[in-house]
mmCIF file of C-alpha atoms in Angstrom:
data_model
loop_
_atom_site.group_PDB
_atom_site.id
_atom_site.type_symbol
_atom_site.label_atom_id
_atom_site.label_comp_id
_atom_site.label_asym_id
_atom_site.label_seq_id
_atom_site.Cartn_x
_atom_site.Cartn_y
_atom_site.Cartn_z
ATOM 1 C CA UNK A 7 221.567 198.861 13.587
ATOM 2 C CA UNK A 8 222.397 195.386 12.996
ATOM 3 C CA UNK A 9 224.085 194.918 9.803
ATOM 4 C CA UNK A 10 226.067 191.852 9.311
ATOM 5 C CA UNK A 11 228.538 191.278 6.445
ATOM 6 C CA UNK A 12 231.013 188.297 5.840
ATOM 7 C CA UNK A 13 234.114 189.165 3.899
ATOM 8 C CA UNK A 14 235.631 185.658 1.869
ATOM 9 C CA UNK A 15 234.901 183.979 5.400
ATOM 10 C CA UNK A 16 236.281 179.551 5.302
ATOM 11 C CA UNK A 17 235.840 177.180 7.267
ATOM 12 C CA UNK A 18 238.460 174.088 6.741
ATOM 13 C CA UNK A 19 238.282 170.958 8.562
ATOM 14 C CA UNK A 20 240.748 168.755 9.064
ATOM 15 C CA UNK A 21 242.093 167.335 5.939
ATOM 16 C CA UNK A 22 241.809 170.379 4.073
ATOM 17 C CA UNK A 23 237.857 169.774 3.954
ATOM 18 C CA UNK A 24 236.308 173.106 2.553
ATOM 19 C CA UNK A 25 232.845 173.052 4.648
ATOM 20 C CA UNK A 26 232.386 176.645 3.250
ATOM 21 C CA UNK A 27 234.809 178.765 1.055
ATOM 22 C CA UNK A 28 235.058 182.405 0.352
ATOM 23 C CA UNK A 29 231.508 183.558 1.203
ATOM 24 C CA UNK A 30 230.992 186.556 0.736
ATOM 25 C CA UNK A 31 227.062 187.691 2.314
ATOM 26 C CA UNK A 32 225.514 190.254 2.785
ATOM 27 C CA UNK A 33 223.009 190.931 5.482
ATOM 28 C CA UNK A 34 220.988 194.020 5.743
ATOM 29 C CA UNK A 35 219.724 195.815 8.684
ATOM 30 C CA UNK A 36 216.169 194.497 9.060
ATOM 31 C CA UNK A 37 216.581 192.287 6.601
ATOM 32 C CA UNK A 38 214.443 188.617 6.369
ATOM 33 C CA UNK A 39 218.087 186.176 5.083
ATOM 34 C CA UNK A 40 217.302 183.195 3.744
ATOM 35 C CA UNK A 41 220.887 181.149 3.132
ATOM 36 C CA UNK A 42 219.316 177.281 1.430
ATOM 37 C CA UNK A 43 221.288 174.240 -0.667
ATOM 38 C CA UNK A 44 221.136 170.518 0.094
ATOM 39 C CA UNK A 45 222.458 168.823 2.605
ATOM 40 C CA UNK A 46 226.053 169.072 3.670
ATOM 41 C CA UNK A 47 226.417 172.634 1.638
ATOM 42 C CA UNK A 48 227.702 174.491 4.569
ATOM 43 C CA UNK A 49 224.709 176.873 4.948
ATOM 44 C CA UNK A 50 224.792 175.627 8.714
ATOM 45 C CA UNK A 51 228.358 175.554 8.920
ATOM 46 C CA UNK A 52 227.527 180.010 7.560
ATOM 47 C CA UNK A 53 225.826 180.332 10.264
ATOM 48 C CA UNK A 54 227.240 178.786 13.272
ATOM 49 C CA UNK A 55 230.372 181.148 12.205
ATOM 50 C CA UNK A 56 228.113 183.740 12.525
ATOM 51 C CA UNK A 57 226.939 182.698 15.641
ATOM 52 C CA UNK A 58 230.432 182.078 16.959
ATOM 53 C CA UNK A 59 229.931 178.321 17.541
ATOM 54 C CA UNK A 60 232.549 177.348 14.471
ATOM 55 C CA UNK A 61 236.071 179.211 14.168
ATOM 56 C CA UNK A 62 236.462 181.422 10.816
ATOM 57 C CA UNK A 63 239.321 179.560 9.374
ATOM 58 C CA UNK A 64 239.742 182.917 6.536
ATOM 59 C CA UNK A 65 237.968 185.704 6.113
ATOM 60 C CA UNK A 66 236.273 188.213 8.687
ATOM 61 C CA UNK A 67 232.528 188.448 10.391
ATOM 62 C CA UNK A 68 231.515 191.812 10.735
ATOM 63 C CA UNK A 69 228.446 192.808 12.650
ATOM 64 C CA UNK A 70 227.598 196.884 12.695
ATOM 65 C CA UNK A 71 231.407 197.625 11.265
ATOM 66 C CA UNK A 72 233.228 195.444 14.131
ATOM 67 C CA UNK A 73 234.736 192.664 13.437
ATOM 68 C CA UNK A 74 233.761 189.478 14.935
ATOM 69 C CA UNK A 75 235.921 186.574 14.456
ATOM 70 C CA UNK A 76 237.408 186.244 18.130
ATOM 71 C CA UNK A 77 234.681 188.273 20.209
ATOM 72 C CA UNK A 78 232.704 184.926 22.458
ATOM 73 C CA UNK A 79 229.541 183.966 21.457
ATOM 74 C CA UNK A 80 228.116 185.953 24.789
ATOM 75 C CA UNK A 81 229.211 188.789 23.810
ATOM 76 C CA UNK A 82 228.279 188.858 19.670
ATOM 77 C CA UNK A 83 224.597 189.936 20.723
ATOM 78 C CA UNK A 84 223.555 187.357 18.829
ATOM 79 C CA UNK A 85 220.247 184.895 19.590
ATOM 80 C CA UNK A 86 220.335 181.873 17.961
ATOM 81 C CA UNK A 87 217.342 179.113 17.596
ATOM 82 C CA UNK A 88 218.330 175.611 17.129
ATOM 83 C CA UNK A 89 216.463 172.367 15.284
ATOM 84 C CA UNK A 90 215.826 170.643 18.726
ATOM 85 C CA UNK A 91 214.216 173.521 20.352
ATOM 86 C CA UNK A 92 217.452 173.080 23.085
ATOM 87 C CA UNK A 93 214.785 173.141 25.607
ATOM 88 C CA UNK A 94 215.756 172.129 29.466
ATOM 89 C CA UNK A 95 213.776 169.700 30.511
ATOM 90 C CA UNK A 96 213.014 170.337 33.954
ATOM 91 C CA UNK A 97 211.988 174.136 34.107
ATOM 92 C CA UNK A 98 208.579 175.706 33.175
ATOM 93 C CA UNK A 99 208.393 177.492 30.113
ATOM 94 C CA UNK A 100 208.516 180.096 31.409
ATOM 95 C CA UNK A 101 212.044 179.679 33.056
ATOM 96 C CA UNK A 102 213.407 178.521 30.547
ATOM 97 C CA UNK A 103 212.284 181.891 28.702
ATOM 98 C CA UNK A 104 214.346 183.401 31.312
ATOM 99 C CA UNK A 105 217.285 181.450 31.912
ATOM 100 C CA UNK A 106 219.585 183.443 29.997
ATOM 101 C CA UNK A 107 218.287 186.947 31.696
ATOM 102 C CA UNK A 108 219.460 185.254 34.868
ATOM 103 C CA UNK A 109 222.338 184.504 33.987
ATOM 104 C CA UNK A 110 222.790 187.828 32.478
ATOM 105 C CA UNK A 111 221.251 188.786 36.425
ATOM 106 C CA UNK A 112 218.860 191.105 34.578
ATOM 107 C CA UNK A 113 216.931 192.844 37.021
ATOM 108 C CA UNK A 114 213.534 190.771 38.018
ATOM 109 C CA UNK A 115 210.497 192.724 37.502
ATOM 110 C CA UNK A 116 212.998 193.450 33.710
ATOM 111 C CA UNK A 117 213.104 189.703 33.131
ATOM 112 C CA UNK A 118 209.439 189.136 34.280
ATOM 113 C CA UNK A 119 208.130 192.326 31.888
ATOM 114 C CA UNK A 120 210.275 190.283 29.300
ATOM 115 C CA UNK A 121 208.789 186.580 29.088
ATOM 116 C CA UNK A 122 205.058 188.104 28.993
ATOM 117 C CA UNK A 123 205.914 189.939 26.852
ATOM 118 C CA UNK A 124 207.644 188.184 24.449
ATOM 119 C CA UNK A 125 204.671 185.328 25.195
ATOM 120 C CA UNK A 126 202.258 187.568 24.396
ATOM 121 C CA UNK A 127 203.435 188.206 21.001
ATOM 122 C CA UNK A 128 204.241 184.630 20.770
ATOM 123 C CA UNK A 129 200.797 183.343 22.163
ATOM 124 C CA UNK A 130 202.124 181.088 24.814
ATOM 125 C CA UNK A 131 200.867 183.227 27.714
ATOM 126 C CA UNK A 132 198.750 180.129 29.270
ATOM 127 C CA UNK A 133 201.356 177.754 28.637
ATOM 128 C CA UNK A 134 204.427 180.020 30.599
ATOM 129 C CA UNK A 135 203.734 177.447 34.297
ATOM 130 C CA UNK A 136 203.518 174.452 31.476
ATOM 131 C CA UNK A 137 206.663 171.388 31.107
ATOM 132 C CA UNK A 138 207.916 171.035 28.220
ATOM 133 C CA UNK A 139 206.472 168.080 27.662
ATOM 134 C CA UNK A 140 203.097 168.776 27.718
ATOM 135 C CA UNK A 141 203.653 170.946 24.210
ATOM 136 C CA UNK A 142 203.229 170.304 20.929
ATOM 137 C CA UNK A 143 205.618 170.427 18.620
ATOM 138 C CA UNK A 144 204.969 174.119 17.734
ATOM 139 C CA UNK A 145 204.189 175.270 20.946
ATOM 140 C CA UNK A 146 208.352 174.614 21.278
ATOM 141 C CA UNK A 147 209.296 175.920 19.444
ATOM 142 C CA UNK A 148 207.739 179.289 19.278
ATOM 143 C CA UNK A 149 209.452 178.925 23.218
ATOM 144 C CA UNK A 150 212.192 178.295 21.831
ATOM 145 C CA UNK A 151 211.646 181.241 19.188
ATOM 146 C CA UNK A 152 210.954 183.583 23.036
ATOM 147 C CA UNK A 153 213.735 182.432 24.567
ATOM 148 C CA UNK A 154 215.668 184.432 21.640
ATOM 149 C CA UNK A 155 213.305 187.221 21.756
ATOM 150 C CA UNK A 156 213.766 188.404 25.444
ATOM 151 C CA UNK A 157 217.367 188.950 24.815
ATOM 152 C CA UNK A 158 216.793 191.416 22.412
ATOM 153 C CA UNK A 159 219.351 190.671 20.240
ATOM 154 C CA UNK A 160 220.479 192.463 17.363
ATOM 155 C CA UNK A 161 220.392 189.559 15.073
ATOM 156 C CA UNK A 162 218.157 186.672 14.992
ATOM 157 C CA UNK A 163 219.733 182.820 13.570
ATOM 158 C CA UNK A 164 217.498 180.042 13.047
ATOM 159 C CA UNK A 165 218.857 176.983 12.194
ATOM 160 C CA UNK A 166 216.145 174.913 10.208
ATOM 161 C CA UNK A 167 213.563 175.560 13.168
ATOM 162 C CA UNK A 168 210.660 174.024 11.390
ATOM 163 C CA UNK A 169 212.120 171.275 10.317
ATOM 164 C CA UNK A 170 211.093 168.555 12.981
ATOM 165 C CA UNK A 171 207.377 169.774 12.307
ATOM 166 C CA UNK A 172 204.846 168.421 10.447
ATOM 167 C CA UNK A 173 203.517 169.920 7.096
ATOM 168 C CA UNK A 174 200.460 171.566 7.893
ATOM 169 C CA UNK A 175 202.106 172.986 11.150
ATOM 170 C CA UNK A 176 205.830 174.313 9.294
ATOM 171 C CA UNK A 177 203.281 176.466 6.869
ATOM 172 C CA UNK A 178 201.596 177.987 9.701
ATOM 173 C CA UNK A 179 205.119 178.226 11.770
ATOM 174 C CA UNK A 180 206.213 179.706 8.346
ATOM 175 C CA UNK A 181 203.396 181.932 8.519
ATOM 176 C CA UNK A 182 203.789 183.360 12.458
ATOM 177 C CA UNK A 183 208.164 183.866 11.849
ATOM 178 C CA UNK A 184 207.130 186.325 8.403
ATOM 179 C CA UNK A 185 205.171 187.830 10.873
ATOM 180 C CA UNK A 186 207.024 188.258 13.977
ATOM 181 C CA UNK A 187 209.772 189.465 11.246
ATOM 182 C CA UNK A 188 207.579 192.725 10.480
ATOM 183 C CA UNK A 189 207.186 192.874 13.566
ATOM 184 C CA UNK A 190 209.740 192.935 15.378
ATOM 185 C CA UNK A 191 211.843 194.456 12.426
ATOM 186 C CA UNK A 192 214.985 192.294 13.682
ATOM 187 C CA UNK A 193 217.652 191.390 11.317
ATOM 188 C CA UNK A 194 217.198 187.690 11.020
ATOM 189 C CA UNK A 195 219.389 184.682 9.185
ATOM 190 C CA UNK A 196 217.452 181.945 8.243
ATOM 191 C CA UNK A 197 219.582 178.470 7.436
ATOM 192 C CA UNK A 198 216.965 175.463 5.626
ATOM 193 C CA UNK A 199 216.805 172.964 3.394
ATOM 194 C CA UNK A 200 213.512 173.584 1.958
ATOM 195 C CA UNK A 201 212.924 175.972 -1.114
ATOM 196 C CA UNK A 202 209.303 176.089 -0.599
ATOM 197 C CA UNK A 203 210.548 178.137 3.356
ATOM 198 C CA UNK A 204 213.372 179.928 1.230
ATOM 199 C CA UNK A 205 211.216 181.243 -1.203
ATOM 200 C CA UNK A 206 207.935 182.389 0.664
ATOM 201 C CA UNK A 207 209.977 183.658 4.112
ATOM 202 C CA UNK A 208 213.393 186.165 2.924
ATOM 203 C CA UNK A 209 213.930 189.382 1.578
ATOM 204 C CA UNK A 210 217.298 187.948 0.325
ATOM 205 C CA UNK A 211 218.083 184.453 -0.281
ATOM 206 C CA UNK A 212 221.220 183.207 -0.485
ATOM 207 C CA UNK A 213 221.797 179.574 -2.760
ATOM 208 C CA UNK A 214 224.602 177.795 -1.568
ATOM 209 C CA UNK A 215 226.330 174.230 -3.128
ATOM 210 C CA UNK A 216 229.648 172.502 -2.327
ATOM 211 C CA UNK A 217 230.774 175.287 0.601
ATOM 212 C CA UNK A 218 230.284 177.910 -2.439
ATOM 213 C CA UNK A 219 226.993 181.273 -2.472
ATOM 214 C CA UNK A 220 225.918 179.988 -6.337
ATOM 215 C CA UNK A 221 223.905 182.631 -6.231
ATOM 216 C CA UNK A 222 222.428 186.000 -4.032
ATOM 217 C CA UNK A 223 219.422 188.126 -4.952
ATOM 218 C CA UNK A 224 215.592 188.221 -3.510
ATOM 219 C CA UNK A 225 212.931 185.153 -4.611
ATOM 220 C CA UNK A 226 211.368 186.092 -7.792
ATOM 221 C CA UNK A 227 214.799 187.583 -9.347
ATOM 222 C CA UNK A 228 217.057 184.346 -8.075
ATOM 223 C CA UNK A 229 213.092 182.446 -9.810
ATOM 224 C CA UNK A 230 213.221 183.862 -13.256
ATOM 225 C CA UNK A 231 216.935 184.790 -13.695
ATOM 226 C CA UNK A 232 218.918 181.815 -11.492
ATOM 227 C CA UNK A 233 222.746 182.166 -12.882
ATOM 228 C CA UNK A 234 223.017 178.226 -13.622
ATOM 229 C CA UNK A 235 221.882 175.120 -13.786
ATOM 230 C CA UNK A 236 221.684 174.451 -10.113
ATOM 231 C CA UNK A 237 220.374 177.358 -9.053
ATOM 232 C CA UNK A 238 217.409 177.109 -11.474
ATOM 233 C CA UNK A 239 216.700 172.928 -10.732
ATOM 234 C CA UNK A 240 216.590 174.023 -6.826
ATOM 235 C CA UNK A 241 214.423 176.631 -7.151
ATOM 236 C CA UNK A 242 211.230 176.057 -7.715
ATOM 237 C CA UNK A 243 208.635 173.840 -7.096
ATOM 238 C CA UNK A 244 208.241 171.008 -9.652
ATOM 239 C CA UNK A 245 210.670 171.856 -10.868
ATOM 240 C CA UNK A 246 212.934 173.442 -13.773
ATOM 241 C CA UNK A 247 212.799 171.174 -16.847
ATOM 242 C CA UNK A 248 216.347 170.379 -18.389
ATOM 243 C CA UNK A 249 216.002 168.997 -21.922
ATOM 244 C CA UNK A 250 219.277 168.385 -24.095
ATOM 245 C CA UNK A 251 218.748 170.078 -27.355
ATOM 246 C CA UNK A 252 220.687 171.583 -30.371
ATOM 247 C CA UNK A 253 220.869 175.274 -31.852
ATOM 248 C CA UNK A 254 220.036 175.971 -34.858
ATOM 249 C CA UNK A 255 219.334 178.294 -37.665
ATOM 250 C CA UNK A 256 221.546 180.981 -36.316
ATOM 251 C CA UNK A 257 220.286 180.198 -33.069
ATOM 252 C CA UNK A 258 216.902 181.249 -33.760
ATOM 253 C CA UNK A 259 214.991 177.390 -33.247
ATOM 254 C CA UNK A 260 215.939 174.574 -31.169
ATOM 255 C CA UNK A 261 215.306 170.362 -31.989
ATOM 256 C CA UNK A 262 214.995 167.949 -28.885
ATOM 257 C CA UNK A 263 215.607 164.488 -29.311
ATOM 258 C CA UNK A 264 216.978 164.431 -33.030
ATOM 259 C CA UNK A 265 214.225 165.997 -35.097
ATOM 260 C CA UNK A 266 211.664 164.745 -33.439
ATOM 261 C CA UNK A 267 210.746 168.052 -31.973
ATOM 262 C CA UNK A 268 212.144 171.721 -34.217
ATOM 263 C CA UNK A 269 210.926 174.707 -31.712
ATOM 264 C CA UNK A 270 211.575 178.175 -32.912
ATOM 265 C CA UNK A 271 213.069 180.208 -29.990
ATOM 266 C CA UNK A 272 212.168 183.495 -28.320
ATOM 267 C CA UNK A 273 213.572 186.693 -30.645
ATOM 268 C CA UNK A 274 215.054 188.075 -27.487
ATOM 269 C CA UNK A 275 217.628 184.998 -27.130
ATOM 270 C CA UNK A 276 218.818 184.590 -30.168
ATOM 271 C CA UNK A 277 222.115 186.578 -30.511
ATOM 272 C CA UNK A 278 223.051 184.583 -27.572
ATOM 273 C CA UNK A 279 222.075 181.077 -29.005
ATOM 274 C CA UNK A 280 223.391 182.201 -32.044
ATOM 275 C CA UNK A 281 226.715 181.199 -30.736
ATOM 276 C CA UNK A 282 226.213 177.696 -29.811
ATOM 277 C CA UNK A 283 224.946 176.672 -33.672
ATOM 278 C CA UNK A 284 225.731 172.522 -33.760
ATOM 279 C CA UNK A 285 225.293 172.456 -30.458
ATOM 280 C CA UNK A 286 223.676 170.608 -27.754
ATOM 281 C CA UNK A 287 222.527 173.477 -24.338
ATOM 282 C CA UNK A 288 220.401 172.327 -21.641
ATOM 283 C CA UNK A 289 216.701 174.227 -22.136
ATOM 284 C CA UNK A 290 215.024 175.189 -19.351
ATOM 285 C CA UNK A 291 211.248 175.439 -18.499
ATOM 286 C CA UNK A 292 209.057 174.972 -16.245
ATOM 287 C CA UNK A 293 206.140 173.181 -15.535
ATOM 288 C CA UNK A 294 203.985 176.249 -15.619
ATOM 289 C CA UNK A 295 205.640 177.605 -18.449
ATOM 290 C CA UNK A 296 204.043 174.537 -20.342
ATOM 291 C CA UNK A 297 200.716 175.320 -21.864
ATOM 292 C CA UNK A 298 198.535 171.929 -22.582
ATOM 293 C CA UNK A 299 196.831 172.271 -26.324
ATOM 294 C CA UNK A 300 194.062 170.269 -27.587
ATOM 295 C CA UNK A 301 194.668 171.562 -31.159
ATOM 296 C CA UNK A 302 198.374 171.316 -31.292
ATOM 297 C CA UNK A 303 200.005 174.202 -33.320
ATOM 298 C CA UNK A 304 203.302 175.968 -34.223
ATOM 299 C CA UNK A 305 206.650 175.204 -31.132
ATOM 300 C CA UNK A 306 204.227 172.160 -29.951
ATOM 301 C CA UNK A 307 205.572 169.245 -28.134
ATOM 302 C CA UNK A 308 203.642 166.073 -28.138
ATOM 303 C CA UNK A 309 204.639 164.113 -25.435
ATOM 304 C CA UNK A 310 203.319 160.618 -23.524
ATOM 305 C CA UNK A 311 201.697 160.730 -19.369
ATOM 306 C CA UNK A 312 203.518 158.902 -17.437
ATOM 307 C CA UNK A 313 202.518 159.322 -13.501
ATOM 308 C CA UNK A 314 198.940 161.861 -13.151
ATOM 309 C CA UNK A 315 199.446 163.684 -9.998
ATOM 310 C CA UNK A 316 196.178 165.155 -9.100
ATOM 311 C CA UNK A 317 196.661 168.040 -6.171
ATOM 312 C CA UNK A 318 193.256 170.119 -6.479
ATOM 313 C CA UNK A 319 194.023 173.279 -7.565
ATOM 314 C CA UNK A 320 196.078 172.370 -10.511
ATOM 315 C CA UNK A 321 197.182 169.075 -12.026
ATOM 316 C CA UNK A 322 201.653 168.333 -12.355
ATOM 317 C CA UNK A 323 201.908 165.520 -15.117
ATOM 318 C CA UNK A 324 205.007 163.962 -15.481
ATOM 319 C CA UNK A 325 205.588 163.187 -19.361
ATOM 320 C CA UNK A 326 208.358 161.756 -21.490
ATOM 321 C CA UNK A 327 209.395 163.133 -25.430
ATOM 322 C CA UNK A 328 210.756 160.295 -26.878
ATOM 323 C CA UNK A 329 213.878 160.038 -24.485
ATOM 324 C CA UNK A 330 213.705 162.870 -22.331
ATOM 325 C CA UNK A 331 211.504 163.438 -19.052
ATOM 326 C CA UNK A 332 209.425 166.634 -18.275
ATOM 327 C CA UNK A 333 206.442 168.048 -16.275
ATOM 328 C CA UNK A 334 203.923 169.998 -16.501
ATOM 329 C CA UNK A 335 201.551 171.536 -14.049
ATOM 330 C CA UNK A 336 198.168 172.683 -15.345
ATOM 331 C CA UNK A 337 194.313 173.000 -13.955
ATOM 332 C CA UNK A 338 192.461 170.592 -12.119
ATOM 333 C CA UNK A 339 189.416 170.262 -15.247
ATOM 334 C CA UNK A 340 192.114 168.513 -17.845
ATOM 335 C CA UNK A 341 191.150 165.368 -17.825
ATOM 336 C CA UNK A 342 194.585 162.758 -18.077
ATOM 337 C CA UNK A 343 195.567 159.534 -17.196
ATOM 338 C CA UNK A 344 198.716 157.746 -17.752
ATOM 339 C CA UNK A 345 199.394 155.992 -21.142
ATOM 340 C CA UNK A 346 197.989 159.060 -23.133
ATOM 341 C CA UNK A 347 199.243 161.342 -25.814
ATOM 342 C CA UNK A 348 199.095 164.783 -24.782
ATOM 343 C CA UNK A 349 200.413 167.910 -26.468
ATOM 344 C CA UNK A 350 202.156 171.143 -24.696
ATOM 345 C CA UNK A 351 203.738 174.332 -26.235
ATOM 346 C CA UNK A 352 206.651 176.131 -23.338
ATOM 347 C CA UNK A 353 205.999 179.918 -23.550
ATOM 348 C CA UNK A 354 209.523 180.364 -24.903
ATOM 349 C CA UNK A 355 209.815 183.604 -23.277
ATOM 350 C CA UNK A 356 209.948 181.800 -20.438
ATOM 351 C CA UNK A 357 212.226 179.805 -21.519
ATOM 352 C CA UNK A 358 216.416 179.408 -20.048
ATOM 353 C CA UNK A 359 219.248 178.125 -22.022
ATOM 354 C CA UNK A 360 222.343 176.886 -20.370
ATOM 355 C CA UNK A 361 225.914 175.585 -21.630
ATOM 356 C CA UNK A 362 226.798 171.788 -21.629
ATOM 357 C CA UNK A 363 229.952 172.241 -20.097
ATOM 358 C CA UNK A 364 229.614 174.974 -17.707
ATOM 359 C CA UNK A 365 225.962 174.788 -17.050
ATOM 360 C CA UNK A 366 226.175 178.574 -16.579
ATOM 361 C CA UNK A 367 222.981 180.357 -17.650
ATOM 362 C CA UNK A 368 223.568 181.571 -21.830
ATOM 363 C CA UNK A 369 221.354 183.972 -21.869
ATOM 364 C CA UNK A 370 222.546 186.464 -18.885
ATOM 365 C CA UNK A 371 220.381 188.082 -15.909
ATOM 366 C CA UNK A 372 219.198 191.515 -15.991
ATOM 367 C CA UNK A 373 221.728 193.219 -13.772
ATOM 368 C CA UNK A 374 224.981 191.627 -15.344
#
């Protein structure tokens, strides 16, 4: 078992700076949990508190039910992989991977067995005699992961381990780490600012902002049912469009640009929107939920094309209504150029609405 529980944990620095504020996060045994958020949101500080590299100001940290607040890092049975690899440049790959075991006085035969097994899993056996400077960035990262594997820890911690790699290699390493999680059947906590990493790797995502946990859930649940405007805009690429609209007609319609467009809301949203009749709210719609139409029709928006981004498999179109920007994802066989007028129909059943003041979702999530 390797269950990690963070119960109302906070980290307060000098000057009453709350880097992490009352975080409640549970990582179940064998889960791959990703902490995601912008720089400075407290995700790395949270990970370092689990590792014992930062003191916990308030709250409790439990691993397998045992309180770990005052337990030294070396006695927590965790292994951490850092962003900068943290390899010893004068040691070979084998020596780097074996170093922690030698410090613990593990028998030489056992060390050899563990190092070669980890190297086989990570496909770096042929590099065991090399020094880190002779390796590529991806190979060095595999060595850093291998050094963690040989310790047989209860919990693996990853602090933005792929951020120093190029885009192609990051995609490859994402797949390798996901596969590694399945093969090791281990508990992993992973920190990143890249929401694509979070979406593709996690069993469960923890979205953080300004030291506070915003929402916890599976990748698709957070994508489809964001609890507030921040989560809706952070999860997804390109991000969700947000247009300021006014609610009309007992919640059955919304109006953009003070009358330029009037659109019927999906009937499942009417009862929640009727509380906002006459008021402005944020209307959220994802780029892939904007359908291009040659002929227009009900609920259509006429927009101007401002930027065309052909990506091969699809096209990202940056658009504007009379006053508000937005982006649509469409198929590559459509031809657009800057300055064109185009018509799009939003899939209103996929729309999300957010209170203008609190930025909380107006339509509750299924679990609410």
